[in-house]
C-alpha atoms as a PDB file:
ATOM      1  CA  UNK A   1     -37.957  -0.193 -26.018  1.00  0.00           C
ATOM      2  CA  UNK A   2     -38.195  -2.209 -23.452  1.00  0.00           C
ATOM      3  CA  UNK A   3     -38.347  -0.547 -19.661  1.00  0.00           C
ATOM      4  CA  UNK A   4     -37.573  -2.268 -16.166  1.00  0.00           C
ATOM      5  CA  UNK A   5     -38.211  -1.002 -13.152  1.00  0.00           C
ATOM      6  CA  UNK A   6     -36.628  -0.783  -9.837  1.00  0.00           C
ATOM      7  CA  UNK A   7     -36.617  -0.596  -6.306  1.00  0.00           C
ATOM      8  CA  UNK A   8     -33.786   1.000  -4.591  1.00  0.00           C
ATOM      9  CA  UNK A   9     -33.061   0.987  -1.060  1.00  0.00           C
ATOM     10  CA  UNK A  10     -30.998   3.641   0.480  1.00  0.00           C
ATOM     11  CA  UNK A  11     -30.616   6.513  -1.888  1.00  0.00           C
ATOM     12  CA  UNK A  12     -31.309   9.470   0.376  1.00  0.00           C
ATOM     13  CA  UNK A  13     -31.233  12.116  -2.355  1.00  0.00           C
ATOM     14  CA  UNK A  14     -29.680  13.800  -5.205  1.00  0.00           C
ATOM     15  CA  UNK A  15     -26.440  12.832  -5.277  1.00  0.00           C
ATOM     16  CA  UNK A  16     -27.413   9.648  -4.366  1.00  0.00           C
ATOM     17  CA  UNK A  17     -29.766   9.641  -7.653  1.00  0.00           C
ATOM     18  CA  UNK A  18     -26.846  10.913  -9.413  1.00  0.00           C
ATOM     19  CA  UNK A  19     -24.523   8.073  -8.893  1.00  0.00           C
ATOM     20  CA  UNK A  20     -27.247   5.286  -9.897  1.00  0.00           C
ATOM     21  CA  UNK A  21     -27.510   7.016 -13.030  1.00  0.00           C
ATOM     22  CA  UNK A  22     -23.812   7.213 -13.431  1.00  0.00           C
ATOM     23  CA  UNK A  23     -23.256   3.302 -12.489  1.00  0.00           C
ATOM     24  CA  UNK A  24     -26.163   2.020 -14.407  1.00  0.00           C
ATOM     25  CA  UNK A  25     -26.167   3.917 -17.826  1.00  0.00           C
ATOM     26  CA  UNK A  26     -22.556   2.741 -18.467  1.00  0.00           C
ATOM     27  CA  UNK A  27     -23.990  -1.131 -18.439  1.00  0.00           C
ATOM     28  CA  UNK A  28     -24.362  -2.361 -22.109  1.00  0.00           C
ATOM     29  CA  UNK A  29     -27.745  -2.300 -23.662  1.00  0.00           C
ATOM     30  CA  UNK A  30     -28.860   0.278 -20.687  1.00  0.00           C
ATOM     31  CA  UNK A  31     -30.680   3.928 -23.315  1.00  0.00           C
ATOM     32  CA  UNK A  32     -31.392   5.675 -19.848  1.00  0.00           C
ATOM     33  CA  UNK A  33     -31.895   5.835 -16.159  1.00  0.00           C
ATOM     34  CA  UNK A  34     -34.338   7.201 -14.469  1.00  0.00           C
ATOM     35  CA  UNK A  35     -34.124   7.100 -10.853  1.00  0.00           C
ATOM     36  CA  UNK A  36     -35.874   8.830  -7.907  1.00  0.00           C
ATOM     37  CA  UNK A  37     -35.050   8.609  -4.042  1.00  0.00           C
ATOM     38  CA  UNK A  38     -37.758  10.164  -2.253  1.00  0.00           C
ATOM     39  CA  UNK A  39     -40.466   7.300  -4.479  1.00  0.00           C
ATOM     40  CA  UNK A  40     -37.017   4.800  -4.088  1.00  0.00           C
ATOM     41  CA  UNK A  41     -37.813   3.145  -7.455  1.00  0.00           C
ATOM     42  CA  UNK A  42     -35.378   3.582 -10.521  1.00  0.00           C
ATOM     43  CA  UNK A  43     -36.837   2.803 -14.353  1.00  0.00           C
ATOM     44  CA  UNK A  44     -34.127   1.986 -16.916  1.00  0.00           C
ATOM     45  CA  UNK A  45     -34.608   1.397 -20.475  1.00  0.00           C
ATOM     46  CA  UNK A  46     -33.137  -0.647 -23.490  1.00  0.00           C
ATOM     47  CA  UNK A  47     -33.636  -1.442 -26.835  1.00  0.00           C
ATOM     48  CA  UNK A  48     -33.316  -5.532 -25.737  1.00  0.00           C
ATOM     49  CA  UNK A  49     -33.545  -7.319 -23.210  1.00  0.00           C
ATOM     50  CA  UNK A  50     -30.572  -7.036 -20.078  1.00  0.00           C
ATOM     51  CA  UNK A  51     -28.866  -9.098 -17.467  1.00  0.00           C
ATOM     52  CA  UNK A  52     -30.523  -7.992 -14.578  1.00  0.00           C
ATOM     53  CA  UNK A  53     -27.905  -9.190 -12.326  1.00  0.00           C
ATOM     54  CA  UNK A  54     -25.786  -6.977 -14.447  1.00  0.00           C
ATOM     55  CA  UNK A  55     -27.730  -3.671 -13.380  1.00  0.00           C
ATOM     56  CA  UNK A  56     -28.313  -4.824  -9.804  1.00  0.00           C
ATOM     57  CA  UNK A  57     -24.586  -5.281  -9.152  1.00  0.00           C
ATOM     58  CA  UNK A  58     -24.423  -1.272 -10.786  1.00  0.00           C
ATOM     59  CA  UNK A  59     -26.785  -0.254  -8.100  1.00  0.00           C
ATOM     60  CA  UNK A  60     -24.843  -1.905  -5.517  1.00  0.00           C
ATOM     61  CA  UNK A  61     -21.617  -0.606  -7.273  1.00  0.00           C
ATOM     62  CA  UNK A  62     -23.629   3.289  -6.253  1.00  0.00           C
ATOM     63  CA  UNK A  63     -23.254   1.716  -2.871  1.00  0.00           C
ATOM     64  CA  UNK A  64     -27.769   0.589  -2.942  1.00  0.00           C
ATOM     65  CA  UNK A  65     -29.575  -2.628  -2.659  1.00  0.00           C
ATOM     66  CA  UNK A  66     -32.182  -2.933  -5.575  1.00  0.00           C
ATOM     67  CA  UNK A  67     -34.262  -5.843  -6.747  1.00  0.00           C
ATOM     68  CA  UNK A  68     -36.460  -5.701 -10.064  1.00  0.00           C
ATOM     69  CA  UNK A  69     -40.203  -4.916  -9.266  1.00  0.00           C
ATOM     70  CA  UNK A  70     -42.507  -7.555 -10.348  1.00  0.00           C
ATOM     71  CA  UNK A  71     -43.248  -8.462 -14.511  1.00  0.00           C
ATOM     72  CA  UNK A  72     -46.705  -6.564 -14.338  1.00  0.00           C
ATOM     73  CA  UNK A  73     -44.568  -3.648 -14.157  1.00  0.00           C
ATOM     74  CA  UNK A  74     -42.370  -4.120 -17.460  1.00  0.00           C
ATOM     75  CA  UNK A  75     -43.193  -2.433 -20.151  1.00  0.00           C
ATOM     76  CA  UNK A  76     -42.248  -3.165 -24.809  1.00  0.00           C
END
């Protein structure tokens, strides 16, 4: 499994987290999505490398802004 962490700007509540999980979860290849409004983060796991632009676009579709965390926050 590949785990990638993102900073998500604009989430403030559980509804925000659910919106991000729903949109990102629909991206092909995504296995799991964990979002935390309080931490302003999202963790995405997948079996293979994902196109980060698709993940970021899905967060944008939910109404928020995302950026990948540095490479040292990724694990395989």
